[in-house]
Amino acid sequence: MTRTVFRNAEVVFPDAVRTATIVVEDGRIVDVAGTPNIQADEVIDCSGLHLMPGVIDDQVHFREPGLTHKEDLETASRACAAGGVTSFLEMPNTKPPAVTVEGVRAKDAIAATKSRVNYGFYIGATPDNVEQLKAATEVPGIKIFIGSSTGNLLVDDQAALERIFGETTLPICAHCEDETTVQANAARLAGTHNIADHSRIRDEAAAMIATRRATDLARRHKHRFHVLHVSTAAELSILADPSPNLTAEICLHHIFFNVDDYPRLGSRIQMNPSIKTKADNDGLWQALLDGTIQVIATDHAPHTLEEKAQPYPDSPSGLPAVENSLALMLNRVASGACTINQVASWMCDAPARVWGIVGKGRIETGYDADLVLVDLKKQRTIRDEEQHTKTKWSPWHGETLTGWPVATYVGGVVAWSDQAGFDETFRGAKLKFDHSRGGFWNTMNGIGPAE
């Protein structure tokens, strides 16, 4: 048995921040009110720092296999560790796409040798792979692209969607943009090279139609459903109707950027769903504060700057964000826009509950010691050349933030610190999912250890 003690930390518990001594044994939290003089193999003095749960990013695209010139599981997971992200859930649109149980297991095997943090992989829906979706286990859920995607991952046929929602049991999440609307807008604006037209092609109507369609399926089939990357304030009217089966998330670019930023940032902020207006920024932020939206994710989806520099519409959609996500939110804590408890709820506890990730998301006895030490006073400027992601750029390049992670612990092991860098020998573990817990609305007390 190895024992680590975090002493004199300002600990971010679910309900409050309190000075406490946290005791970790063999990768698990065994005491959240330890005596300061307890004997240990390692004592970490956290004076002046906050200790919070590790971030769980439930929507990333880490590009392996098949697209590793953009990113791979090692470079992406290093970025995670440096950013305070201790677990990630990765999307199926790799090459080949993860649309079979065998395909998901292949990605598990790669991650076991490469990932510096904990990992899980969605299985992707196609119009005709329901039997694979029904057979899948040890996954966070099913991902549907109701909107443009590659290969056969687009599922726009109503009969196929009815079958997926009606015959499967895993939680479902979806990219919600109506393909018919997007294609009609693209035809109307054919020949454009204006990057701002991306938000006119992937407009509010496209998001509204698809989100209404998907949530209707979830409500009728009483199937747990998570709306990914809500981009418009208009969609909040759909989500405001309470349902024990519905949750939703926003991504950082949809609250930090808007169409007024295209002249400055161009294709660096080209995303699907597209960036919308300042009013949408404000509406989505308020939805986080009032609980209409439960989760913050990144949709980390890197492309090389050479790819991004192509004239629109040849420039691809997607941006890297995973290593700056926590700092961006801690900067909002520093400005008084929210509290660190709210950040921990949106980025740690809520995603664990949505996806039934066992033993994650909180600092409580019995939970895994996935922890982040943060310095709420530390200032640092985001710079392209200092990014750990393979593409070496960030849309937040040049922005100075207050509040940064200084050490990330995965299962009680320091995977990264700003003093020592990375533990090159450490690897994360495959996440455990228990969907019988019932999802977000049935786990108000969190997703504790395995029963």
Short mmCIF file of C-alpha atoms in Angstrom, two decimals:
data_model
loop_
_atom_site.label_atom_id
_atom_site.label_comp_id
_atom_site.label_asym_id
_atom_site.label_seq_id
_atom_site.Cartn_x
_atom_site.Cartn_y
_atom_site.Cartn_z
CA MET A 1 0.00 0.00 0.00
CA THR A 2 1.18 3.50 -0.85
CA ARG A 3 -0.27 6.52 0.91
CA THR A 4 -0.23 10.10 -0.35
CA VAL A 5 -1.47 13.02 1.73
CA PHE A 6 -2.58 16.36 0.28
CA ARG A 7 -2.17 18.79 3.18
CA ASN A 8 -3.48 22.35 3.63
CA ALA A 9 -5.43 22.34 0.36
CA GLU A 10 -8.49 24.42 -0.35
CA VAL A 11 -10.56 21.41 -1.41
CA VAL A 12 -13.37 21.81 -3.92
CA PHE A 13 -16.12 19.60 -2.53
CA PRO A 14 -19.52 19.36 -4.28
CA ASP A 15 -21.14 21.80 -1.86
CA ALA A 16 -18.34 24.11 -0.74
CA VAL A 17 -14.63 24.88 -0.63
CA ARG A 18 -13.01 23.88 2.67
CA THR A 19 -9.45 23.57 3.93
CA ALA A 20 -8.85 19.86 4.38
CA THR A 21 -6.31 17.06 4.38
CA ILE A 22 -7.03 14.44 1.70
CA VAL A 23 -5.62 10.94 2.13
CA VAL A 24 -5.07 8.71 -0.90
CA GLU A 25 -4.17 5.04 -0.72
CA ASP A 26 -3.40 2.95 -3.79
CA GLY A 27 -5.07 5.42 -6.13
CA ARG A 28 -8.28 5.90 -4.16
CA ILE A 29 -9.44 8.62 -1.76
CA VAL A 30 -9.78 7.01 1.68
CA ASP A 31 -10.24 10.08 3.89
CA VAL A 32 -11.35 13.65 3.19
CA ALA A 33 -10.85 14.86 6.77
CA GLY A 34 -7.47 13.40 7.61
CA THR A 35 -5.34 14.68 10.46
CA PRO A 36 -2.57 16.97 9.20
CA ASN A 37 0.17 14.89 10.86
CA ILE A 38 -0.88 11.53 9.39
CA GLN A 39 2.04 9.38 8.24
CA ALA A 40 2.42 8.92 4.50
CA ASP A 41 4.79 7.84 1.75
CA GLU A 42 4.39 11.27 0.21
CA VAL A 43 3.11 14.51 1.69
CA ILE A 44 2.13 17.29 -0.70
CA ASP A 45 1.88 20.76 0.81
CA CYS A 46 -0.97 22.47 -1.02
CA SER A 47 -0.83 25.78 0.82
CA GLY A 48 -2.25 28.54 -1.35
CA LEU A 49 -3.66 26.07 -3.89
CA HIS A 50 -7.06 24.54 -4.61
CA LEU A 51 -7.53 20.80 -5.05
CA MET A 52 -10.38 19.90 -7.38
CA PRO A 53 -11.57 16.73 -9.13
CA GLY A 54 -9.95 15.90 -12.44
CA VAL A 55 -11.77 17.25 -15.49
CA ILE A 56 -13.73 14.76 -17.62
CA ASP A 57 -14.00 15.90 -21.23
CA ASP A 58 -16.87 13.93 -22.73
CA GLN A 59 -16.41 15.09 -26.33
CA VAL A 60 -13.05 14.92 -28.06
CA HIS A 61 -11.67 13.86 -31.45
CA PHE A 62 -8.13 12.55 -30.95
CA ARG A 63 -7.76 11.34 -34.56
CA GLU A 64 -6.27 7.89 -33.96
CA PRO A 65 -6.38 5.68 -35.96
CA GLY A 66 -6.16 7.05 -39.48
CA LEU A 67 -5.67 10.81 -39.03
CA THR A 68 -2.58 10.91 -36.85
CA HIS A 69 -0.89 13.70 -38.78
CA LYS A 70 -3.35 15.97 -36.91
CA GLU A 71 -3.23 14.32 -33.47
CA ASP A 72 -2.77 10.95 -31.79
CA LEU A 73 -3.64 9.45 -28.44
CA GLU A 74 -0.25 10.22 -26.93
CA THR A 75 -0.04 13.88 -27.94
CA ALA A 76 -3.70 14.51 -27.11
CA SER A 77 -3.49 12.81 -23.73
CA ARG A 78 -0.36 14.78 -22.87
CA ALA A 79 -2.38 17.91 -23.61
CA CYS A 80 -5.10 16.55 -21.34
CA ALA A 81 -2.72 15.99 -18.44
CA ALA A 82 -1.16 19.44 -18.82
CA GLY A 83 -4.64 20.95 -18.82
CA GLY A 84 -6.05 19.15 -15.78
CA VAL A 85 -8.14 16.69 -17.82
CA THR A 86 -7.86 13.25 -16.21
CA SER A 87 -10.42 11.39 -18.37
CA PHE A 88 -11.71 11.73 -21.91
CA LEU A 89 -14.47 10.20 -24.03
CA GLU A 90 -13.53 10.05 -27.70
CA MET A 91 -15.80 10.15 -30.71
CA PRO A 92 -16.05 7.40 -33.35
CA ASN A 93 -15.23 9.33 -36.56
CA THR A 94 -11.70 8.03 -36.97
CA LYS A 95 -10.44 6.02 -39.97
CA PRO A 96 -11.80 3.40 -39.85
CA PRO A 97 -14.77 4.67 -37.83
CA ALA A 98 -15.54 2.89 -34.57
CA VAL A 99 -18.93 1.49 -35.57
CA THR A 100 -18.41 -2.09 -34.38
CA VAL A 101 -17.56 -3.58 -31.01
CA GLU A 102 -14.30 -4.80 -32.51
CA GLY A 103 -13.49 -1.27 -33.70
CA VAL A 104 -14.00 0.17 -30.21
CA ARG A 105 -11.84 -2.57 -28.64
CA ALA A 106 -9.07 -1.75 -31.14
CA LYS A 107 -9.05 1.86 -29.92
CA ASP A 108 -9.00 0.64 -26.30
CA ALA A 109 -5.87 -1.35 -27.11
CA ILE A 110 -4.09 1.66 -28.62
CA ALA A 111 -5.00 3.86 -25.66
CA ALA A 112 -3.73 1.28 -23.16
CA THR A 113 -0.21 1.76 -24.51
CA LYS A 114 -0.32 5.49 -25.25
CA SER A 115 -2.77 7.45 -23.10
CA ARG A 116 -1.44 9.49 -20.19
CA VAL A 117 -4.96 9.80 -18.75
CA ASN A 118 -8.09 7.66 -18.45
CA TYR A 119 -10.10 6.91 -21.57
CA GLY A 120 -13.36 5.68 -23.05
CA PHE A 121 -14.63 5.42 -26.63
CA TYR A 122 -18.14 5.86 -28.02
CA ILE A 123 -19.52 3.47 -30.60
CA GLY A 124 -20.83 5.25 -33.68
CA ALA A 125 -24.27 4.72 -35.19
CA THR A 126 -24.81 4.07 -38.89
CA PRO A 127 -28.09 3.53 -40.71
CA ASP A 128 -27.68 -0.24 -40.42
CA ASN A 129 -25.54 -1.23 -37.40
CA VAL A 130 -28.20 -1.54 -34.70
CA GLU A 131 -27.08 -5.07 -33.83
CA GLN A 132 -23.58 -3.78 -33.08
CA LEU A 133 -25.04 -0.98 -30.95
CA LYS A 134 -27.08 -3.52 -29.00
CA ALA A 135 -24.04 -5.74 -28.44
CA ALA A 136 -21.71 -2.98 -27.25
CA THR A 137 -20.55 -2.98 -23.63
CA GLU A 138 -17.89 -1.08 -21.68
CA VAL A 139 -18.57 2.10 -23.65
CA PRO A 140 -19.96 5.47 -22.54
CA GLY A 141 -22.73 5.39 -25.14
CA ILE A 142 -23.77 5.71 -28.76
CA LYS A 143 -22.87 8.70 -30.95
CA ILE A 144 -25.17 9.73 -33.80
CA PHE A 145 -24.31 12.34 -36.41
CA ILE A 146 -27.65 13.93 -37.30
CA GLY A 147 -25.88 16.25 -39.69
CA SER A 148 -22.84 16.11 -41.95
CA SER A 149 -20.20 13.51 -41.28
CA THR A 150 -17.87 11.24 -43.20
CA GLY A 151 -18.47 7.80 -44.64
CA ASN A 152 -21.63 6.13 -43.40
CA LEU A 153 -21.77 7.90 -40.04
CA LEU A 154 -24.53 10.30 -41.16
CA VAL A 155 -27.88 9.00 -39.86
CA ASP A 156 -30.61 11.21 -41.29
CA ASP A 157 -33.25 8.62 -42.14
CA GLN A 158 -36.18 8.73 -39.70
CA ALA A 159 -36.78 4.99 -39.73
CA ALA A 160 -33.15 4.32 -38.84
CA LEU A 161 -33.29 6.86 -36.02
CA GLU A 162 -36.51 5.34 -34.66
CA ARG A 163 -34.86 1.94 -34.62
CA ILE A 164 -31.74 3.19 -32.83
CA PHE A 165 -33.73 4.99 -30.13
CA GLY A 166 -36.28 2.20 -29.86
CA GLU A 167 -34.10 -0.91 -29.85
CA THR A 168 -30.90 0.07 -28.01
CA THR A 169 -30.32 0.68 -24.31
CA LEU A 170 -27.04 2.59 -24.11
CA PRO A 171 -27.23 6.36 -23.59
CA ILE A 172 -27.20 8.27 -26.87
CA CYS A 173 -25.60 11.57 -27.80
CA ALA A 174 -25.86 13.39 -31.10
CA HIS A 175 -24.48 16.12 -33.29
CA CYS A 176 -27.68 17.99 -34.10
CA GLU A 177 -27.71 19.96 -37.36
CA ASP A 178 -30.39 19.30 -39.95
CA GLU A 179 -28.72 18.05 -43.11
CA THR A 180 -31.50 19.22 -45.45
CA THR A 181 -31.29 22.76 -44.09
CA VAL A 182 -27.49 22.83 -44.27
CA GLN A 183 -27.47 21.61 -47.87
CA ALA A 184 -30.14 24.12 -48.92
CA ASN A 185 -28.19 26.98 -47.34
CA ALA A 186 -24.98 25.76 -49.00
CA ALA A 187 -26.69 25.71 -52.40
CA ARG A 188 -28.00 29.23 -51.86
CA LEU A 189 -24.49 30.45 -50.99
CA ALA A 190 -22.68 28.31 -53.56
CA GLY A 191 -19.33 29.72 -54.64
CA THR A 192 -18.72 31.71 -51.47
CA HIS A 193 -15.23 32.01 -50.02
CA ASN A 194 -16.38 34.18 -47.12
CA ILE A 195 -15.66 32.34 -43.86
CA ALA A 196 -18.54 34.20 -42.18
CA ASP A 197 -20.93 32.36 -44.50
CA HIS A 198 -20.15 29.20 -42.54
CA SER A 199 -22.49 30.50 -39.82
CA ARG A 200 -25.14 31.29 -42.44
CA ILE A 201 -24.94 27.79 -43.90
CA ARG A 202 -24.96 26.07 -40.50
CA ASP A 203 -27.52 28.46 -39.09
CA GLU A 204 -29.85 28.58 -36.13
CA ALA A 205 -32.63 26.82 -38.04
CA ALA A 206 -30.39 23.81 -38.79
CA ALA A 207 -29.61 23.42 -35.10
CA MET A 208 -33.19 23.93 -33.97
CA ILE A 209 -34.72 21.43 -36.39
CA ALA A 210 -32.28 18.66 -35.52
CA THR A 211 -32.33 19.24 -31.77
CA ARG A 212 -36.14 19.24 -31.73
CA ARG A 213 -36.16 16.06 -33.82
CA ALA A 214 -33.66 14.23 -31.60
CA THR A 215 -35.22 15.26 -28.31
CA ASP A 216 -38.63 14.21 -29.61
CA LEU A 217 -37.19 10.75 -30.31
CA ALA A 218 -35.73 10.59 -26.81
CA ARG A 219 -38.95 11.64 -25.14
CA ARG A 220 -41.14 9.24 -27.12
CA HIS A 221 -38.83 6.27 -26.64
CA LYS A 222 -37.96 7.25 -23.04
CA HIS A 223 -34.30 6.90 -23.98
CA ARG A 224 -31.46 8.75 -22.23
CA PHE A 225 -30.14 11.39 -24.61
CA HIS A 226 -27.40 14.02 -24.38
CA VAL A 227 -27.43 17.01 -26.75
CA LEU A 228 -23.85 17.75 -27.75
CA HIS A 229 -22.41 21.25 -28.29
CA VAL A 230 -25.59 23.37 -28.07
CA SER A 231 -24.74 26.46 -30.11
CA THR A 232 -27.86 28.66 -30.05
CA ALA A 233 -29.90 30.31 -27.35
CA ALA A 234 -33.00 29.31 -29.33
CA GLU A 235 -32.39 25.62 -28.56
CA LEU A 236 -32.75 26.37 -24.86
CA SER A 237 -36.52 26.58 -25.30
CA ILE A 238 -36.45 22.89 -26.28
CA LEU A 239 -34.23 21.94 -23.34
CA ALA A 240 -36.22 23.99 -20.84
CA ASP A 241 -39.00 21.39 -20.91
CA PRO A 242 -37.84 19.07 -18.11
CA SER A 243 -37.25 15.41 -18.88
CA PRO A 244 -35.54 12.72 -16.80
CA ASN A 245 -33.96 11.46 -20.02
CA LEU A 246 -32.42 14.68 -21.37
CA THR A 247 -29.14 16.44 -20.65
CA ALA A 248 -27.07 18.88 -22.69
CA GLU A 249 -23.71 20.53 -22.95
CA ILE A 250 -21.96 23.55 -24.36
CA CYS A 251 -18.46 23.79 -25.76
CA LEU A 252 -16.10 26.60 -24.90
CA HIS A 253 -15.94 28.08 -28.39
CA HIS A 254 -19.70 28.64 -28.34
CA ILE A 255 -19.47 30.86 -25.28
CA PHE A 256 -16.09 32.51 -25.99
CA PHE A 257 -16.39 33.27 -29.73
CA ASN A 258 -19.07 34.65 -32.01
CA VAL A 259 -19.49 35.81 -35.62
CA ASP A 260 -17.87 39.15 -34.79
CA ASP A 261 -14.59 37.24 -34.31
CA TYR A 262 -14.36 35.91 -37.88
CA PRO A 263 -12.40 38.96 -39.17
CA ARG A 264 -9.80 38.42 -36.44
CA LEU A 265 -9.60 34.62 -36.28
CA GLY A 266 -10.97 33.35 -39.60
CA SER A 267 -11.04 29.59 -39.97
CA ARG A 268 -9.42 29.09 -36.56
CA ILE A 269 -12.96 29.31 -35.19
CA GLN A 270 -14.67 27.45 -38.02
CA MET A 271 -16.66 24.75 -36.22
CA ASN A 272 -19.63 22.44 -36.67
CA PRO A 273 -22.07 23.54 -35.29
CA SER A 274 -20.93 26.98 -36.28
CA ILE A 275 -20.11 29.94 -34.09
CA LYS A 276 -23.22 32.09 -33.59
CA THR A 277 -23.90 35.57 -32.14
CA LYS A 278 -22.98 37.47 -28.99
CA ALA A 279 -26.58 37.03 -27.85
CA ASP A 280 -26.12 33.26 -28.19
CA ASN A 281 -22.90 33.46 -26.11
CA ASP A 282 -24.80 35.22 -23.37
CA GLY A 283 -27.82 32.93 -23.52
CA LEU A 284 -25.73 29.77 -23.31
CA TRP A 285 -23.73 31.12 -20.38
CA GLN A 286 -26.93 31.92 -18.52
CA ALA A 287 -28.18 28.39 -19.27
CA LEU A 288 -25.14 26.99 -17.50
CA LEU A 289 -25.73 29.22 -14.51
CA ASP A 290 -29.41 28.28 -14.19
CA GLY A 291 -28.92 24.55 -14.83
CA THR A 292 -30.65 24.26 -18.21
CA ILE A 293 -27.31 22.98 -19.53
CA GLN A 294 -25.33 20.63 -17.32
CA VAL A 295 -21.95 19.95 -18.96
CA ILE A 296 -18.99 21.82 -20.44
CA ALA A 297 -16.88 19.97 -23.03
CA THR A 298 -14.37 20.99 -25.69
CA ASP A 299 -15.11 19.09 -28.93
CA HIS A 300 -11.32 19.14 -29.29
CA ALA A 301 -10.88 18.50 -33.03
CA PRO A 302 -7.47 19.60 -34.33
CA HIS A 303 -6.41 20.19 -37.91
CA THR A 304 -3.05 21.44 -39.10
CA LEU A 305 -2.67 25.15 -39.73
CA GLU A 306 -1.91 24.31 -43.35
CA GLU A 307 -5.29 22.60 -43.64
CA LYS A 308 -6.99 25.47 -41.86
CA ALA A 309 -5.35 28.00 -44.20
CA GLN A 310 -7.16 26.65 -47.26
CA PRO A 311 -9.77 29.04 -48.70
CA TYR A 312 -13.28 28.50 -47.36
CA PRO A 313 -15.11 26.13 -47.83
CA ASP A 314 -12.09 23.84 -48.26
CA SER A 315 -10.89 24.74 -44.76
CA PRO A 316 -11.97 22.01 -42.31
CA SER A 317 -14.07 22.61 -39.20
CA GLY A 318 -12.57 21.96 -35.79
CA LEU A 319 -10.16 23.43 -33.23
CA PRO A 320 -7.91 22.22 -30.38
CA ALA A 321 -9.01 23.15 -26.85
CA VAL A 322 -8.42 20.38 -24.35
CA GLU A 323 -5.28 21.74 -22.69
CA ASN A 324 -6.71 25.22 -22.10
CA SER A 325 -10.31 24.38 -21.17
CA LEU A 326 -9.90 24.37 -17.40
CA ALA A 327 -7.77 27.51 -17.40
CA LEU A 328 -10.36 29.33 -19.51
CA MET A 329 -13.00 28.53 -16.90
CA LEU A 330 -10.73 29.33 -13.95
CA ASN A 331 -10.20 32.73 -15.56
CA ARG A 332 -13.96 33.23 -15.34
CA VAL A 333 -13.75 32.28 -11.67
CA ALA A 334 -11.07 34.94 -11.26
CA SER A 335 -13.33 37.53 -12.89
CA GLY A 336 -16.24 36.67 -10.59
CA ALA A 337 -18.44 35.29 -13.37
CA CYS A 338 -18.83 31.91 -11.66
CA THR A 339 -17.45 29.88 -8.75
CA ILE A 340 -14.92 27.09 -8.75
CA ASN A 341 -17.65 24.79 -7.40
CA GLN A 342 -19.71 25.49 -10.50
CA VAL A 343 -16.72 24.74 -12.72
CA ALA A 344 -16.22 21.41 -10.93
CA SER A 345 -19.90 20.60 -11.38
CA TRP A 346 -19.92 21.39 -15.12
CA MET A 347 -16.57 19.82 -16.00
CA CYS A 348 -16.12 16.97 -13.50
CA ASP A 349 -19.23 15.79 -11.67
CA ALA A 350 -21.88 16.27 -14.36
CA PRO A 351 -20.10 14.35 -17.15
CA ALA A 352 -19.39 11.48 -14.75
CA ARG A 353 -23.08 11.30 -13.89
CA VAL A 354 -24.33 11.64 -17.46
CA TRP A 355 -22.20 8.72 -18.64
CA GLY A 356 -22.17 6.62 -15.46
CA ILE A 357 -18.39 6.81 -15.03
CA VAL A 358 -17.76 4.87 -11.84
CA GLY A 359 -15.74 6.53 -9.08
CA LYS A 360 -15.13 9.80 -10.91
CA GLY A 361 -16.06 13.46 -10.73
CA ARG A 362 -15.91 14.27 -7.00
CA ILE A 363 -13.54 14.47 -4.08
CA GLU A 364 -15.21 12.08 -1.68
CA THR A 365 -14.22 8.96 0.22
CA GLY A 366 -14.18 5.95 -2.07
CA TYR A 367 -13.69 7.91 -5.28
CA ASP A 368 -10.63 7.50 -7.49
CA ALA A 369 -7.81 9.97 -6.83
CA ASP A 370 -8.14 11.81 -10.15
CA LEU A 371 -7.23 15.26 -8.91
CA VAL A 372 -5.95 18.63 -10.11
CA LEU A 373 -4.04 21.18 -8.07
CA VAL A 374 -4.82 24.66 -9.35
CA ASP A 375 -3.38 28.05 -8.59
CA LEU A 376 -6.17 30.59 -8.91
CA LYS A 377 -3.67 33.47 -8.92
CA LYS A 378 -1.25 32.15 -11.53
CA GLN A 379 -1.17 34.12 -14.77
CA ARG A 380 0.03 32.70 -18.06
CA THR A 381 -0.40 33.58 -21.71
CA ILE A 382 -1.57 30.93 -24.18
CA ARG A 383 0.95 30.64 -27.02
CA ASP A 384 0.76 28.45 -30.12
CA GLU A 385 4.33 27.21 -29.86
CA GLU A 386 3.86 26.03 -26.26
CA GLN A 387 0.88 23.79 -26.96
CA HIS A 388 1.24 20.06 -26.37
CA THR A 389 -1.25 19.13 -29.07
CA LYS A 390 0.40 17.93 -32.27
CA THR A 391 -0.94 20.82 -34.35
CA LYS A 392 0.73 23.42 -32.11
CA TRP A 393 -1.90 26.13 -32.22
CA SER A 394 -4.81 27.49 -30.22
CA PRO A 395 -7.61 29.90 -31.14
CA TRP A 396 -6.86 31.57 -27.79
CA HIS A 397 -3.25 32.34 -28.77
CA GLY A 398 -2.10 35.55 -27.08
CA GLU A 399 -4.74 35.57 -24.34
CA THR A 400 -3.51 35.89 -20.75
CA LEU A 401 -5.53 33.92 -18.22
CA THR A 402 -5.61 33.98 -14.43
CA GLY A 403 -5.93 30.52 -12.84
CA TRP A 404 -4.03 27.45 -14.09
CA PRO A 405 -3.54 23.81 -13.18
CA VAL A 406 -0.12 23.17 -11.66
CA ALA A 407 -0.29 19.38 -11.17
CA THR A 408 -2.54 16.60 -12.44
CA TYR A 409 -2.96 13.30 -10.59
CA VAL A 410 -4.45 10.26 -12.31
CA GLY A 411 -5.21 7.43 -9.90
CA GLY A 412 -3.05 9.16 -7.32
CA VAL A 413 -0.01 9.36 -9.63
CA VAL A 414 1.27 12.75 -10.74
CA ALA A 415 0.91 12.43 -14.50
CA TRP A 416 2.09 16.01 -15.05
CA SER A 417 3.24 19.00 -13.05
CA ASP A 418 4.45 22.43 -14.09
CA GLN A 419 7.67 21.77 -12.19
CA ALA A 420 8.57 18.23 -13.28
CA GLY A 421 6.68 17.87 -16.57
CA PHE A 422 5.29 14.45 -17.53
CA ASP A 423 5.78 11.07 -15.92
CA GLU A 424 6.90 9.34 -19.11
CA THR A 425 6.26 5.86 -17.68
CA PHE A 426 2.68 6.39 -16.51
CA ARG A 427 -0.42 5.38 -18.45
CA GLY A 428 -4.08 5.95 -17.67
CA ALA A 429 -6.76 3.27 -17.39
CA LYS A 430 -9.90 2.34 -19.25
CA LEU A 431 -12.93 3.93 -17.62
CA LYS A 432 -15.66 1.83 -16.04
CA PHE A 433 -19.27 2.61 -16.92
CA ASP A 434 -22.38 1.64 -14.96
CA HIS A 435 -25.45 2.71 -16.91
CA SER A 436 -27.75 1.07 -14.40
CA ARG A 437 -27.16 4.07 -12.11
CA GLY A 438 -29.67 5.93 -14.28
CA GLY A 439 -27.73 8.92 -15.57
CA PHE A 440 -27.50 12.53 -14.43
CA TRP A 441 -30.95 13.06 -12.96
CA ASN A 442 -30.82 9.86 -10.88
CA THR A 443 -27.39 10.39 -9.34
CA MET A 444 -27.63 13.58 -7.34
CA ASN A 445 -25.15 12.11 -4.85
CA GLY A 446 -22.63 11.37 -7.58
CA ILE A 447 -21.22 8.24 -9.20
CA GLY A 448 -19.44 6.56 -6.34
CA PRO A 449 -17.17 3.53 -6.36
CA ALA A 450 -18.18 0.14 -7.75
CA GLU A 451 -20.83 -1.45 -5.59
#
